[in-house]
Coordinates of C-alpha atoms in Angstrom, one line a residue:
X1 CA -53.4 -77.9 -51.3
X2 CA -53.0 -81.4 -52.2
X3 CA -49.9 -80.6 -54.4
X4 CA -48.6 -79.0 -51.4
X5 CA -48.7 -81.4 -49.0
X6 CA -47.1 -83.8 -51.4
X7 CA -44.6 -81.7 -52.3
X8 CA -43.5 -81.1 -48.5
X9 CA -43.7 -85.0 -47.9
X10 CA -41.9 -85.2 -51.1
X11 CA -39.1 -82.8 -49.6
X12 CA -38.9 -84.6 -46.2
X13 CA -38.4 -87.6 -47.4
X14 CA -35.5 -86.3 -50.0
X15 CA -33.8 -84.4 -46.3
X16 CA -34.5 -88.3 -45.0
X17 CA -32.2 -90.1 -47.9
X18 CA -29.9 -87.4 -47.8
X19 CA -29.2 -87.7 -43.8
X20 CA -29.1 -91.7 -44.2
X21 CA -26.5 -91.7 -47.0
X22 CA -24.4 -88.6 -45.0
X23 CA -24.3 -90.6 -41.4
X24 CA -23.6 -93.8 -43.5
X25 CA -20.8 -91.9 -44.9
X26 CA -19.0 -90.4 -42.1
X27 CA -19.4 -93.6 -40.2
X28 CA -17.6 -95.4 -43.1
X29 CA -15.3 -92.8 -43.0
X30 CA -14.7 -93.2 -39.4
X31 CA -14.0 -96.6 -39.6
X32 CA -11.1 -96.2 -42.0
X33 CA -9.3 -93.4 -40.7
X34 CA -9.3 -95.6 -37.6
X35 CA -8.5 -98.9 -38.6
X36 CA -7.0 -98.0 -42.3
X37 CA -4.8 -100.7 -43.5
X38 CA -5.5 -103.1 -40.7
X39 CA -8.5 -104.3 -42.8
X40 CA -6.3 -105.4 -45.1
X41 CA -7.3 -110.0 -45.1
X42 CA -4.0 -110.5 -46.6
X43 CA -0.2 -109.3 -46.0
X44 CA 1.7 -106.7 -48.3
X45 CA 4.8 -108.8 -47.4
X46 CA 3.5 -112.4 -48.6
X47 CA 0.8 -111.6 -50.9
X48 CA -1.6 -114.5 -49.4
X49 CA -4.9 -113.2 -49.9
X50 CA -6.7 -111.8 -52.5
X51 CA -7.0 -108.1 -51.6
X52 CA -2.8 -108.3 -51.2
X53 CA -2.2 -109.7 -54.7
X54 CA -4.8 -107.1 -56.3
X55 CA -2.7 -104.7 -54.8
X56 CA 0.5 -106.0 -56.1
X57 CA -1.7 -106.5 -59.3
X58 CA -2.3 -102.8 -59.6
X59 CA 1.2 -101.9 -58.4
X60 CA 3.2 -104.0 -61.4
X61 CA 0.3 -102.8 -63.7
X62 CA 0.8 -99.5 -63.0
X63 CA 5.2 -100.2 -63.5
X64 CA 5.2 -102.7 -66.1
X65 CA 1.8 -102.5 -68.1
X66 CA 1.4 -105.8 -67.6
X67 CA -1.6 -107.4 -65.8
X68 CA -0.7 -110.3 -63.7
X69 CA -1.8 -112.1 -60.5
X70 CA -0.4 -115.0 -58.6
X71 CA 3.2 -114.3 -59.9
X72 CA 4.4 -110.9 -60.4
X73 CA 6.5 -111.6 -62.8
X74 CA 4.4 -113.2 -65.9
X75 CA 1.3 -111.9 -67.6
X76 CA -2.1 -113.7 -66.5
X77 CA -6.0 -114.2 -67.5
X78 CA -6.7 -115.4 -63.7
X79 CA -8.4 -112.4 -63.2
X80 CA -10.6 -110.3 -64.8
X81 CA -8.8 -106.7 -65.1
X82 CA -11.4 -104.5 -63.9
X83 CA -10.1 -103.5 -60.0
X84 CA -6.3 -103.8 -61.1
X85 CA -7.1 -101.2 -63.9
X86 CA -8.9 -99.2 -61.2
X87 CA -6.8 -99.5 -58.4
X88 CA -3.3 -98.9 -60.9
X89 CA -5.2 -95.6 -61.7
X90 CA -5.3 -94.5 -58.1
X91 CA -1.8 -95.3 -57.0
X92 CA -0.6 -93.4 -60.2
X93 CA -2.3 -90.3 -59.5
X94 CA -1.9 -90.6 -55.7
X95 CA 1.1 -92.4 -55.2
X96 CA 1.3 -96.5 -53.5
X97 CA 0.3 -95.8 -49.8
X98 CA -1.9 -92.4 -50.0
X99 CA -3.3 -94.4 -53.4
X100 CA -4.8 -97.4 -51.1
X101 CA -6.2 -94.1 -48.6
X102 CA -8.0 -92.3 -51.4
X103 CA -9.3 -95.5 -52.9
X104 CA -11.2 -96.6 -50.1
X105 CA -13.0 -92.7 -49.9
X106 CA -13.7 -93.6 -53.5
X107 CA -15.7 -96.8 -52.3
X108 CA -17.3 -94.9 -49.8
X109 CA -18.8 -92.8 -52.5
X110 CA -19.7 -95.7 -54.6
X111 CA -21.2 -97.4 -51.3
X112 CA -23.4 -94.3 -51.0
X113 CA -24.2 -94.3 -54.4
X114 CA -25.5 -97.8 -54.0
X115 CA -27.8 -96.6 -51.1
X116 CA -29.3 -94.3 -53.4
X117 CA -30.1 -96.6 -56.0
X118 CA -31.7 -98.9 -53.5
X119 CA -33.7 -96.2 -52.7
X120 CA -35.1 -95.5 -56.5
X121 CA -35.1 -99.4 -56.7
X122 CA -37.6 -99.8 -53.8
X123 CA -39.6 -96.8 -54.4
X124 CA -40.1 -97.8 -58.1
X125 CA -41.2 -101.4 -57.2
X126 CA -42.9 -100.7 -53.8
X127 CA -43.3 -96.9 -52.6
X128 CA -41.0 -93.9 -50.2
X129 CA -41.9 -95.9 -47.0
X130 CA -40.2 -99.2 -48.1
X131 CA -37.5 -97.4 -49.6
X132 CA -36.8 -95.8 -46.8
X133 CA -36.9 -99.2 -45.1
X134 CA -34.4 -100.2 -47.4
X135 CA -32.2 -97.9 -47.5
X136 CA -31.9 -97.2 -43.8
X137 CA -31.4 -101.8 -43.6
X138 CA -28.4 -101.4 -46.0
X139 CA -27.4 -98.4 -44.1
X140 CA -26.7 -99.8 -40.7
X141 CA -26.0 -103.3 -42.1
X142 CA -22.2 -103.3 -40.7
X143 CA -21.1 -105.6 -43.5
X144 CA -21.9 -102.4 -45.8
X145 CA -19.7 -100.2 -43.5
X146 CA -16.7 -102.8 -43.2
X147 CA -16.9 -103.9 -46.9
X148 CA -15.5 -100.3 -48.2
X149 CA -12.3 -100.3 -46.3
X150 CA -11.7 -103.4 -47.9
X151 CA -9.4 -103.9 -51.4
X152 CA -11.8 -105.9 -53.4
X153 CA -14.4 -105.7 -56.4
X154 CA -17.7 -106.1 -53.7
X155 CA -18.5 -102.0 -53.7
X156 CA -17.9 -101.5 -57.6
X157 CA -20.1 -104.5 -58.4
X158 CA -22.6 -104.1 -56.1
X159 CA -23.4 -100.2 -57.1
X160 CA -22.9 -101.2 -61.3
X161 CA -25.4 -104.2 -60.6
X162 CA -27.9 -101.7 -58.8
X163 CA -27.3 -99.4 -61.5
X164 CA -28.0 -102.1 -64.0
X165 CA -31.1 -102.9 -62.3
X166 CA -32.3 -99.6 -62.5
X167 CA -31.4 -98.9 -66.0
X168 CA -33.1 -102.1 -67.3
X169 CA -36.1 -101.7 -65.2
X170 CA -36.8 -98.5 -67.3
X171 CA -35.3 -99.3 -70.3
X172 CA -38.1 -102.5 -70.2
X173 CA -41.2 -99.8 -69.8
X174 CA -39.9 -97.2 -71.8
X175 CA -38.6 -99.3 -74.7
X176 CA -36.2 -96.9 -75.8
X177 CA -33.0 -97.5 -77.7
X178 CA -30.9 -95.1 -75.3
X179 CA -31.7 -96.7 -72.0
X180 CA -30.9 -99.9 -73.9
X181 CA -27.5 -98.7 -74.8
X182 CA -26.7 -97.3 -71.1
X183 CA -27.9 -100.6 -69.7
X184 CA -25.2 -102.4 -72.2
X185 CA -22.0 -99.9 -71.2
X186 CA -23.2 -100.7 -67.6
X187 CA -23.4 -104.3 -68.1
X188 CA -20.3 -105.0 -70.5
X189 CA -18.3 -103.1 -67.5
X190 CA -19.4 -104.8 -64.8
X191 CA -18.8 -108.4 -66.7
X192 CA -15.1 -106.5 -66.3
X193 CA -14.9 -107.8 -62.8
X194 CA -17.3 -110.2 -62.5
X195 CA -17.8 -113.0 -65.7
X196 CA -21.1 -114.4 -64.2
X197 CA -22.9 -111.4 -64.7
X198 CA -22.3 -112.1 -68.5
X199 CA -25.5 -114.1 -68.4
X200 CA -28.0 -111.4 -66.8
X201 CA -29.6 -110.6 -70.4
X202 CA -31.2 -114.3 -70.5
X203 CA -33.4 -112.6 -68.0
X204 CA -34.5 -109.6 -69.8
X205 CA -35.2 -112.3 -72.9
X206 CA -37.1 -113.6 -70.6
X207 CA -39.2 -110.7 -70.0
X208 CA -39.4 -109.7 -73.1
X209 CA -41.2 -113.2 -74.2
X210 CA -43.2 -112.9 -71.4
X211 CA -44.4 -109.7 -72.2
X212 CA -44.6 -110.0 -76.0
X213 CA -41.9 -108.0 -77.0
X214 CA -42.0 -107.9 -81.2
X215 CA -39.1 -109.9 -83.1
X216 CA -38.3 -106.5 -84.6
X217 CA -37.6 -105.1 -80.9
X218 CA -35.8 -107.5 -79.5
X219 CA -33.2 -108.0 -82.7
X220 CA -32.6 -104.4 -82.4
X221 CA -31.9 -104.0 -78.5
X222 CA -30.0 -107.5 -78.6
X223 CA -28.0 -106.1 -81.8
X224 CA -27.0 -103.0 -79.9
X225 CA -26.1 -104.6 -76.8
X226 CA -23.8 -107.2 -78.1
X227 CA -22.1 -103.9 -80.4
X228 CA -21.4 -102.4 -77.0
X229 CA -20.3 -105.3 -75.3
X230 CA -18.1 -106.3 -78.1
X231 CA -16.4 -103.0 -78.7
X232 CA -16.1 -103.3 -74.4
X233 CA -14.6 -106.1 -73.9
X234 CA -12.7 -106.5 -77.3
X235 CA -9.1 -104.8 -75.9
X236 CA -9.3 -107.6 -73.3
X237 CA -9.9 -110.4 -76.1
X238 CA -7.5 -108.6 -78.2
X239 CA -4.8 -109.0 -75.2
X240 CA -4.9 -112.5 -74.2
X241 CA -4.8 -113.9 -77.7
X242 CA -1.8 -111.8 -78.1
X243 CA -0.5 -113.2 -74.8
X244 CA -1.5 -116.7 -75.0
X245 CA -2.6 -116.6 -78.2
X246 CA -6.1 -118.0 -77.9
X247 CA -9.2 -116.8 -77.6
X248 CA -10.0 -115.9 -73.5
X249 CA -13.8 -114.5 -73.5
X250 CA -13.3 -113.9 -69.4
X251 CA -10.6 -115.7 -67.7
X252 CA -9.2 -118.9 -67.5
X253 CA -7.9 -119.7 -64.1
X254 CA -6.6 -122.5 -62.0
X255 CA -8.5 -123.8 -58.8
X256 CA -11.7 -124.6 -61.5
X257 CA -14.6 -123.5 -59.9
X258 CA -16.2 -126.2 -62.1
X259 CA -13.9 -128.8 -60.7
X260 CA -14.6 -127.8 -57.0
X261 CA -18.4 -127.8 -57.6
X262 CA -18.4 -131.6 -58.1
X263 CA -17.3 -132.0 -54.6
X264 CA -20.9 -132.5 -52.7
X265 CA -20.5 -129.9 -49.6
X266 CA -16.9 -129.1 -51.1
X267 CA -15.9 -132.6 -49.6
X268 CA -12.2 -133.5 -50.6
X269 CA -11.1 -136.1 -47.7
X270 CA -11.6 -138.7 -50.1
X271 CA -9.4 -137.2 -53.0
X272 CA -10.2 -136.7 -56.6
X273 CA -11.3 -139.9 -57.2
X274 CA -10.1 -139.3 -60.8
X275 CA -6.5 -139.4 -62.7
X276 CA -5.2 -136.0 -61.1
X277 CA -3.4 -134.1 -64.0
X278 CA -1.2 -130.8 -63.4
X279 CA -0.1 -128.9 -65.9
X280 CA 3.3 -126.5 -66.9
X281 CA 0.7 -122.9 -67.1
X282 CA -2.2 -122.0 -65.7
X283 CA -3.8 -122.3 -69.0
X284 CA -3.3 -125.9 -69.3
X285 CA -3.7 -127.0 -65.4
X286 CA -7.0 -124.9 -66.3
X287 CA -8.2 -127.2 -68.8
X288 CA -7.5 -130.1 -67.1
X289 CA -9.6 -129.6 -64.0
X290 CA -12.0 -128.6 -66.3
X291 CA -11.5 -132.3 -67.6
X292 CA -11.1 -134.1 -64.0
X293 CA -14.2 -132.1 -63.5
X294 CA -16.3 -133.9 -66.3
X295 CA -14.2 -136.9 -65.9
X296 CA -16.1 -136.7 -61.8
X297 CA -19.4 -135.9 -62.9
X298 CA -19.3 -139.3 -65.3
X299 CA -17.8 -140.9 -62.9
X300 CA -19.9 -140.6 -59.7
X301 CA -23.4 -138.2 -60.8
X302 CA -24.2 -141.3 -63.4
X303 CA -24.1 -143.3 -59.8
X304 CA -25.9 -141.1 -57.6
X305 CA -27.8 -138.3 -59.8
X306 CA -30.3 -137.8 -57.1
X307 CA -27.5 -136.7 -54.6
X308 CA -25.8 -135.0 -57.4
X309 CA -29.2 -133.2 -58.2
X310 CA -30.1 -131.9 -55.0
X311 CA -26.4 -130.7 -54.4
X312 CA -26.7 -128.6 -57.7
X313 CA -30.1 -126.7 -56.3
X314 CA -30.9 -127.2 -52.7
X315 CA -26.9 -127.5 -51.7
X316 CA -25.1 -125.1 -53.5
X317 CA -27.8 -122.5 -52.5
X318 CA -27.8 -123.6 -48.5
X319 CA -23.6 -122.9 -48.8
X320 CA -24.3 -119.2 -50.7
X321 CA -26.7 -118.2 -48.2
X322 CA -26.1 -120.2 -45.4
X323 CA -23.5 -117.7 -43.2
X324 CA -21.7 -114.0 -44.0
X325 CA -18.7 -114.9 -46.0
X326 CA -15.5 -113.2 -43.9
X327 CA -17.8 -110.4 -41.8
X328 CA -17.4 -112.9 -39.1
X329 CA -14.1 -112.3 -38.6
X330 CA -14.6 -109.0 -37.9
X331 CA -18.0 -109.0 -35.6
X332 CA -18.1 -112.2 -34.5
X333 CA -19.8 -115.3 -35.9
X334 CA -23.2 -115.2 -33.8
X335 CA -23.4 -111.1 -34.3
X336 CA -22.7 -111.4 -38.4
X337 CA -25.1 -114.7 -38.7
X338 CA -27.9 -112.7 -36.7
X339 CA -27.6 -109.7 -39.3
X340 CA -27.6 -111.7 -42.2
X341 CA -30.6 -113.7 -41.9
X342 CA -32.5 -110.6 -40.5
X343 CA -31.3 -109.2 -44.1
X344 CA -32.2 -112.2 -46.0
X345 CA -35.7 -112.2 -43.7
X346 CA -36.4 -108.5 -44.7
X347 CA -36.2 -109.6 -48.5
X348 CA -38.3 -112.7 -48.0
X349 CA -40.7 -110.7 -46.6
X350 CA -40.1 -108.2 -50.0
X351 CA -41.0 -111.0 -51.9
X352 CA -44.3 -111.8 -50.1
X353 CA -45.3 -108.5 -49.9
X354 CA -44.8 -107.8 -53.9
X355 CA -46.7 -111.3 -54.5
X356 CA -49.5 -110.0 -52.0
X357 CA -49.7 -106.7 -54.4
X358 CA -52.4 -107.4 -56.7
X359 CA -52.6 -104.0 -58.6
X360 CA -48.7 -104.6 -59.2
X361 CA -48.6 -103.7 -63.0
X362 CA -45.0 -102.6 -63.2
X363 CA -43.4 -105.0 -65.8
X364 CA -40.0 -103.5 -65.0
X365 CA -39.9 -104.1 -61.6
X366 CA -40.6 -107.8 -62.4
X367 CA -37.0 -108.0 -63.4
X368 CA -36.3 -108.4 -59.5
X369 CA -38.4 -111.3 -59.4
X370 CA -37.9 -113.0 -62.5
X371 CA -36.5 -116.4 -61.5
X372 CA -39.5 -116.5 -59.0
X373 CA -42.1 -116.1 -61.9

């Protein structure tokens, strides 16, 4: 009897997740058939944003063979080749316009696929109520339903991360080589649009000192992750030392994100406040704000390191967090900031409640949680 009744709560909460992603979907839907290219942040005439020039990344990629970015015309390591690759693949098979159509449906899939994963995510940490929870948040979380009309990496990167996530979280448990490998395609793909993410296995090391991993184990899971990753990413190595001819392990771009970071609040009305160098490629005006940005960090962090500490924690994280980046456009600034700090309250409260859990014993799901350890 007690087998039934779990297997009919079992079955109603499947109908449950099934409903959620389905509404979610032909809202999504909705909203592009409606509004199609009028999402678009940039325009196809003047290439000013970053959607546009992915767009006319993927088109000359698709003509040419040749990745580029900024200028149509030369080859580039700007970008990380992931979403021109993808998008290139759609307007070949589907043609330029009905290409942009059919890629957005494409995202919609990958958005629901994401909703899925956040509800094996939740119920594997937490249990079917919160996953529900969780699922139904990310649901009607508008961002969620305007970010897949868009032309950008956000839907692909967020379901691979969730994917990764789930992968690791049983691949730590289990301990077995296969669910290491599948964690390392997932991985090396997603550091295809996203370079950050290239540091995410410091955080199962992490782990698997904590938990006591042998030396044996980890060698071997490290050893066949880096294989993977290598024999991923080594066509893109392979390409821009034949283009540039050094070695490019991501990108090297201009408008150094290094550079920018050593502006406290992003503050430029007072200039560089260092020798301001250009350069003739983007390779070389690359390296030196790479330079100017060192060249800063000597110059005024030696002066104020307290300022120049608290910026690198408590300010950088205010500006990630602090508002929904473009949403606001879209739904209006006091709607979009309402949302996202219920969102960001919903995962404080996570937090607490996982914390508050003291017959938690699932070393996976610590993966989560790990910089809060």
């Amino acid at each position: 009897m007690y087998k039934e009744k779990a297997n009919k709560e079992n079955n109603k909460t499947k109908l449950y997740v099934v409903m959620i992603i389905a509404l979610y979907g032909i809202i999504a839907a909705a909203v592009i058939w409606k509004w199609g290219n009028s999402t678009l942040l940039g325009s196809l005439e003047t290439f000013n944003n970053d959607d546009a020039k992915y767009i006319r990344s993927a088109w000359t990629l698709m003509e040419t063979g040749v990745l580029t970015y900024e200028n149509p015309s030369i080859p580039t390591a700007y970008i990380m080749p992931g979403l021109s690759y993808v998008l290139a693949a759609f307007f070949w098979l589907f043609g330029k316009v009905n290409g942009l159509f059919v890629f957005r449906i494409f995202q919609i899939l990958i958005q629901c696929g994401s909703l899925y994963l956040i509800f094996l995510i939740a119920k594997k940490i937490f249990n079917e109520k919160v996953a529900l929870i969780a699922c139904i948040l990310d649901a009607v979380y508008m961002v969620e339903i305007y970010v897949a009309s868009l032309i950008l990496m956000e839907s692909m990167v967020k379901f691979l991360f969730l994917l990764l996530i789930y992968i690791s979280i049983h691949a730590i448990e289990k301990n077995k080589l296969k669910l290491y490998a599948a964690a390392g395609v997932v991985w090396s793909l997603l550091c295809m649009f996203r370079p950050p993410l290239a540091a995410y296995p410091l955080i199962i090391l992490i782990i698997w000192i904590k938990n006591k991993y042998s030396i044996k184990d980890i060698m071997k899971y490290t050893s066949l992750v880096f294989i993977i990753f290598c024999c991923i990413m080594s066509p893109w190595w392979i390409r821009n030392y034949r283009e540039f001819n050094k070695f490019i392990p991501f990108t090297a771009s201009s408008g150094n994100p290094f550079l920018q970071g050593t502006f406290i609040n992003y503050d430029q009305s007072g200039g560089f406040g260092v020798e301001y160098r250009e350069g003739d490629n983007f390779l070389e005006k690359n390296k030196n704000e790479m330079d100017m940005g060192i060249d800063r960090l000597k110059k005024y962090a030696s002066k104020e390191p307290i300022k120049y500490f608290l910026w690198y924690t408590i300010g950088k994280t205010y500006h990630l967090w602090n508002k929904p980046f473009y949403w606001e456009n879209s739904i209006g600034l006091i709607l979009a900031g309402a949302v996202h700090y219920i969102v960001l309250l919903t995962a404080v409260l996570g937090i607490i409640q996982y914390y508050k859990n003291k017959h938690r014993k699932n070393i996976g799901a610590s993966l989560l949680f790990q910089p809060l350890c």
